[in-house]
Amino acid sequence: MEGFRSEAVIDRVAPTIRPDRRVIMYQNWHHLLFLHWRVAPEQLRPLIPAGLDVDLYDGWAYVGLTPFTMTGVHPVGVPAFPPVSNFHETNVRTYVHRGGRDPGVWFFSLDASSALAVLGARTAFGLPYHLARIRFVVEREAETGLGPTIDYALERRQPGPTPATCAIRYAPRSPVGPARVGTREFFLVERYLLYTVWAGRLYLSRIHHPPWPLQDAEVSRLDETLLAAARIARPDAPPLAHYAREQRVEVFASERVS
């Protein structure tokens, strides 16, 4: 079927190798929740730009919702500035590739709590950022030692006419371990390439970090309209849920690919 390709032919390990390129930015990510729903690829195809294919695992596409917090975001050679460098974010995503190569991420939306960060990302990278009011509370560690409970609430403020909210309460519930190559978890979280469209052209950006220190997560509350705002019908089945405490990330210069 046009627009889809067997996942068996795609090299998913090569993007995990640190590229020999110029680093342009550093970021720290904390208390990430990876929620994923399995969806029919036909539902996403109209939402993906020309030049990209919906990436599949066992014949299914996946939509992800990821809340987290960022600190220490700064370009190389410029010190971190808290109003821009520290903020909370939630993104809605799926996974794509280009004709069987370069498997990466396509963002439907990104909501962040910093107006300056939103303006910078929209202007410099063409990313669909929205300004949001976000409450992010890290509660004390559980007696199990597996990690804290996170209480997260979001209300989109601007731009755009489509309102969106999100309220999630989550906590890790298993020991830490990396995702194994070939598993669904690896397919979902070990993503190091990002696609954007800017001035009608397709661009590819790269990041690098160690493998995710992944844990299974328990979600005790989930009320959100972010997927609906992105014109995605959320499945009735509960999502897959994974947690990662933190990650240090290098961001590399973008390249035009079409």
mmCIF file with all atom_site columns, N, CA and C in Angstrom, residues 15-18 176-181 185-186 189-192 207-215 243-249:
data_model
loop_
_atom_site.group_PDB
_atom_site.id
_atom_site.type_symbol
_atom_site.label_atom_id
_atom_site.label_alt_id
_atom_site.label_comp_id
_atom_site.label_asym_id
_atom_site.label_entity_id
_atom_site.label_seq_id
_atom_site.pdbx_PDB_ins_code
_atom_site.Cartn_x
_atom_site.Cartn_y
_atom_site.Cartn_z
_atom_site.occupancy
_atom_site.B_iso_or_equiv
_atom_site.pdbx_formal_charge
_atom_site.auth_seq_id
_atom_site.auth_comp_id
_atom_site.auth_asym_id
_atom_site.auth_atom_id
_atom_site.pdbx_PDB_model_num
ATOM 1  N N  . PRO A 1 15  ? 20.523 5.097  13.475 1.00 0.00 ? 15  PRO A N  1
ATOM 2  C CA . PRO A 1 15  ? 20.271 6.433  14.034 1.00 0.00 ? 15  PRO A CA 1
ATOM 3  C C  . PRO A 1 15  ? 20.671 6.585  15.494 1.00 0.00 ? 15  PRO A C  1
ATOM 4  N N  . THR A 1 16  ? 20.872 5.471  16.209 1.00 0.00 ? 16  THR A N  1
ATOM 5  C CA . THR A 1 16  ? 21.265 5.568  17.616 1.00 0.00 ? 16  THR A CA 1
ATOM 6  C C  . THR A 1 16  ? 22.741 5.894  17.788 1.00 0.00 ? 16  THR A C  1
ATOM 7  N N  . ILE A 1 17  ? 23.522 5.785  16.711 1.00 0.00 ? 17  ILE A N  1
ATOM 8  C CA . ILE A 1 17  ? 24.960 6.064  16.766 1.00 0.00 ? 17  ILE A CA 1
ATOM 9  C C  . ILE A 1 17  ? 25.181 7.572  16.682 1.00 0.00 ? 17  ILE A C  1
ATOM 10 N N  . ARG A 1 18  ? 26.039 8.091  17.540 1.00 0.00 ? 18  ARG A N  1
ATOM 11 C CA . ARG A 1 18  ? 26.283 9.538  17.570 1.00 0.00 ? 18  ARG A CA 1
ATOM 12 C C  . ARG A 1 18  ? 26.853 10.001 16.234 1.00 0.00 ? 18  ARG A C  1
ATOM 13 N N  . VAL A 1 176 ? 14.623 -0.197 36.327 1.00 0.00 ? 176 VAL A N  1
ATOM 14 C CA . VAL A 1 176 ? 15.131 0.465  35.127 1.00 0.00 ? 176 VAL A CA 1
ATOM 15 C C  . VAL A 1 176 ? 15.809 -0.550 34.211 1.00 0.00 ? 176 VAL A C  1
ATOM 16 N N  . GLY A 1 177 ? 15.588 -0.390 32.918 1.00 0.00 ? 177 GLY A N  1
ATOM 17 C CA . GLY A 1 177 ? 16.263 -1.237 31.943 1.00 0.00 ? 177 GLY A CA 1
ATOM 18 C C  . GLY A 1 177 ? 16.124 -0.662 30.548 1.00 0.00 ? 177 GLY A C  1
ATOM 19 N N  . PRO A 1 178 ? 17.122 -0.842 29.679 1.00 0.00 ? 178 PRO A N  1
ATOM 20 C CA . PRO A 1 178 ? 17.011 -0.338 28.308 1.00 0.00 ? 178 PRO A CA 1
ATOM 21 C C  . PRO A 1 178 ? 16.072 -1.195 27.471 1.00 0.00 ? 178 PRO A C  1
ATOM 22 N N  . ALA A 1 179 ? 15.515 -0.591 26.438 1.00 0.00 ? 179 ALA A N  1
ATOM 23 C CA . ALA A 1 179 ? 14.691 -1.337 25.484 1.00 0.00 ? 179 ALA A CA 1
ATOM 24 C C  . ALA A 1 179 ? 15.597 -2.165 24.581 1.00 0.00 ? 179 ALA A C  1
ATOM 25 N N  . ARG A 1 180 ? 15.239 -3.410 24.339 1.00 0.00 ? 180 ARG A N  1
ATOM 26 C CA . ARG A 1 180 ? 16.043 -4.288 23.499 1.00 0.00 ? 180 ARG A CA 1
ATOM 27 C C  . ARG A 1 180 ? 15.717 -4.047 22.028 1.00 0.00 ? 180 ARG A C  1
ATOM 28 N N  . VAL A 1 181 ? 16.769 -4.107 21.202 1.00 0.00 ? 181 VAL A N  1
ATOM 29 C CA . VAL A 1 181 ? 16.600 -3.942 19.757 1.00 0.00 ? 181 VAL A CA 1
ATOM 30 C C  . VAL A 1 181 ? 15.589 -4.963 19.242 1.00 0.00 ? 181 VAL A C  1
ATOM 31 N N  . GLU A 1 185 ? 9.097  -1.625 22.396 1.00 0.00 ? 185 GLU A N  1
ATOM 32 C CA . GLU A 1 185 ? 9.599  -0.507 23.195 1.00 0.00 ? 185 GLU A CA 1
ATOM 33 C C  . GLU A 1 185 ? 10.734 0.212  22.476 1.00 0.00 ? 185 GLU A C  1
ATOM 34 N N  . PHE A 1 186 ? 11.637 -0.543 21.873 1.00 0.00 ? 186 PHE A N  1
ATOM 35 C CA . PHE A 1 186 ? 12.737 0.076  21.120 1.00 0.00 ? 186 PHE A CA 1
ATOM 36 C C  . PHE A 1 186 ? 12.189 0.890  19.956 1.00 0.00 ? 186 PHE A C  1
ATOM 37 N N  . VAL A 1 189 ? 10.587 4.270  21.565 1.00 0.00 ? 189 VAL A N  1
ATOM 38 C CA . VAL A 1 189 ? 11.317 5.291  22.325 1.00 0.00 ? 189 VAL A CA 1
ATOM 39 C C  . VAL A 1 189 ? 12.698 5.614  21.783 1.00 0.00 ? 189 VAL A C  1
ATOM 40 N N  . GLU A 1 190 ? 13.362 4.672  21.113 1.00 0.00 ? 190 GLU A N  1
ATOM 41 C CA . GLU A 1 190 ? 14.722 4.943  20.646 1.00 0.00 ? 190 GLU A CA 1
ATOM 42 C C  . GLU A 1 190 ? 14.669 5.637  19.287 1.00 0.00 ? 190 GLU A C  1
ATOM 43 N N  . ARG A 1 191 ? 14.310 6.909  19.334 1.00 0.00 ? 191 ARG A N  1
ATOM 44 C CA . ARG A 1 191 ? 14.146 7.735  18.139 1.00 0.00 ? 191 ARG A CA 1
ATOM 45 C C  . ARG A 1 191 ? 15.083 8.932  18.233 1.00 0.00 ? 191 ARG A C  1
ATOM 46 N N  . TYR A 1 192 ? 15.921 9.104  17.215 1.00 0.00 ? 192 TYR A N  1
ATOM 47 C CA . TYR A 1 192 ? 16.960 10.126 17.255 1.00 0.00 ? 192 TYR A CA 1
ATOM 48 C C  . TYR A 1 192 ? 16.879 11.096 16.080 1.00 0.00 ? 192 TYR A C  1
ATOM 49 N N  . ILE A 1 207 ? 19.365 14.149 17.063 1.00 0.00 ? 207 ILE A N  1
ATOM 50 C CA . ILE A 1 207 ? 19.777 14.295 18.449 1.00 0.00 ? 207 ILE A CA 1
ATOM 51 C C  . ILE A 1 207 ? 20.576 13.058 18.834 1.00 0.00 ? 207 ILE A C  1
ATOM 52 N N  . HIS A 1 208 ? 21.219 13.145 20.002 1.00 0.00 ? 208 HIS A N  1
ATOM 53 C CA . HIS A 1 208 ? 21.898 11.957 20.518 1.00 0.00 ? 208 HIS A CA 1
ATOM 54 C C  . HIS A 1 208 ? 21.852 11.968 22.031 1.00 0.00 ? 208 HIS A C  1
ATOM 55 N N  . HIS A 1 209 ? 21.723 10.775 22.595 1.00 0.00 ? 209 HIS A N  1
ATOM 56 C CA . HIS A 1 209 ? 21.770 10.587 24.042 1.00 0.00 ? 209 HIS A CA 1
ATOM 57 C C  . HIS A 1 209 ? 21.988 9.101  24.308 1.00 0.00 ? 209 HIS A C  1
ATOM 58 N N  . PRO A 1 210 ? 22.322 8.716  25.527 1.00 0.00 ? 210 PRO A N  1
ATOM 59 C CA . PRO A 1 210 ? 22.431 7.288  25.850 1.00 0.00 ? 210 PRO A CA 1
ATOM 60 C C  . PRO A 1 210 ? 21.083 6.597  25.688 1.00 0.00 ? 210 PRO A C  1
ATOM 61 N N  . PRO A 1 211 ? 21.075 5.265  25.644 1.00 0.00 ? 211 PRO A N  1
ATOM 62 C CA . PRO A 1 211 ? 19.792 4.554  25.591 1.00 0.00 ? 211 PRO A CA 1
ATOM 63 C C  . PRO A 1 211 ? 18.893 4.960  26.758 1.00 0.00 ? 211 PRO A C  1
ATOM 64 N N  . TRP A 1 212 ? 17.603 4.952  26.509 1.00 0.00 ? 212 TRP A N  1
ATOM 65 C CA . TRP A 1 212 ? 16.663 5.379  27.542 1.00 0.00 ? 212 TRP A CA 1
ATOM 66 C C  . TRP A 1 212 ? 16.698 4.457  28.759 1.00 0.00 ? 212 TRP A C  1
ATOM 67 N N  . PRO A 1 213 ? 16.776 5.026  29.981 1.00 0.00 ? 213 PRO A N  1
ATOM 68 C CA . PRO A 1 213 ? 16.641 4.232  31.212 1.00 0.00 ? 213 PRO A CA 1
ATOM 69 C C  . PRO A 1 213 ? 15.158 4.001  31.494 1.00 0.00 ? 213 PRO A C  1
ATOM 70 N N  . LEU A 1 214 ? 14.585 3.034  30.839 1.00 0.00 ? 214 LEU A N  1
ATOM 71 C CA . LEU A 1 214 ? 13.134 2.893  30.740 1.00 0.00 ? 214 LEU A CA 1
ATOM 72 C C  . LEU A 1 214 ? 12.554 2.094  31.908 1.00 0.00 ? 214 LEU A C  1
ATOM 73 N N  . GLN A 1 215 ? 11.367 2.489  32.329 1.00 0.00 ? 215 GLN A N  1
ATOM 74 C CA . GLN A 1 215 ? 10.594 1.756  33.328 1.00 0.00 ? 215 GLN A CA 1
ATOM 75 C C  . GLN A 1 215 ? 9.141  1.682  32.874 1.00 0.00 ? 215 GLN A C  1
ATOM 76 N N  . TYR A 1 243 ? 8.143  5.179  31.575 1.00 0.00 ? 243 TYR A N  1
ATOM 77 C CA . TYR A 1 243 ? 8.694  6.340  32.287 1.00 0.00 ? 243 TYR A CA 1
ATOM 78 C C  . TYR A 1 243 ? 10.212 6.324  32.154 1.00 0.00 ? 243 TYR A C  1
ATOM 79 N N  . ALA A 1 244 ? 10.804 7.532  32.086 1.00 0.00 ? 244 ALA A N  1
ATOM 80 C CA . ALA A 1 244 ? 12.258 7.682  32.154 1.00 0.00 ? 244 ALA A CA 1
ATOM 81 C C  . ALA A 1 244 ? 12.562 8.890  33.027 1.00 0.00 ? 244 ALA A C  1
ATOM 82 N N  . ARG A 1 245 ? 13.503 8.724  33.954 1.00 0.00 ? 245 ARG A N  1
ATOM 83 C CA . ARG A 1 245 ? 13.761 9.785  34.923 1.00 0.00 ? 245 ARG A CA 1
ATOM 84 C C  . ARG A 1 245 ? 14.450 10.989 34.293 1.00 0.00 ? 245 ARG A C  1
ATOM 85 N N  . GLU A 1 246 ? 15.479 10.761 33.495 1.00 0.00 ? 246 GLU A N  1
ATOM 86 C CA . GLU A 1 246 ? 16.184 11.915 32.932 1.00 0.00 ? 246 GLU A CA 1
ATOM 87 C C  . GLU A 1 246 ? 17.047 11.495 31.762 1.00 0.00 ? 246 GLU A C  1
ATOM 88 N N  . GLN A 1 247 ? 17.440 12.501 30.982 1.00 0.00 ? 247 GLN A N  1
ATOM 89 C CA . GLN A 1 247 ? 18.290 12.281 29.826 1.00 0.00 ? 247 GLN A CA 1
ATOM 90 C C  . GLN A 1 247 ? 19.027 13.573 29.491 1.00 0.00 ? 247 GLN A C  1
ATOM 91 N N  . ARG A 1 248 ? 20.310 13.456 29.164 1.00 0.00 ? 248 ARG A N  1
ATOM 92 C CA . ARG A 1 248 ? 21.123 14.572 28.685 1.00 0.00 ? 248 ARG A CA 1
ATOM 93 C C  . ARG A 1 248 ? 21.210 14.443 27.177 1.00 0.00 ? 248 ARG A C  1
ATOM 94 N N  . VAL A 1 249 ? 20.839 15.504 26.447 1.00 0.00 ? 249 VAL A N  1
ATOM 95 C CA . VAL A 1 249 ? 20.631 15.410 25.006 1.00 0.00 ? 249 VAL A CA 1
ATOM 96 C C  . VAL A 1 249 ? 21.510 16.408 24.260 1.00 0.00 ? 249 VAL A C  1
#
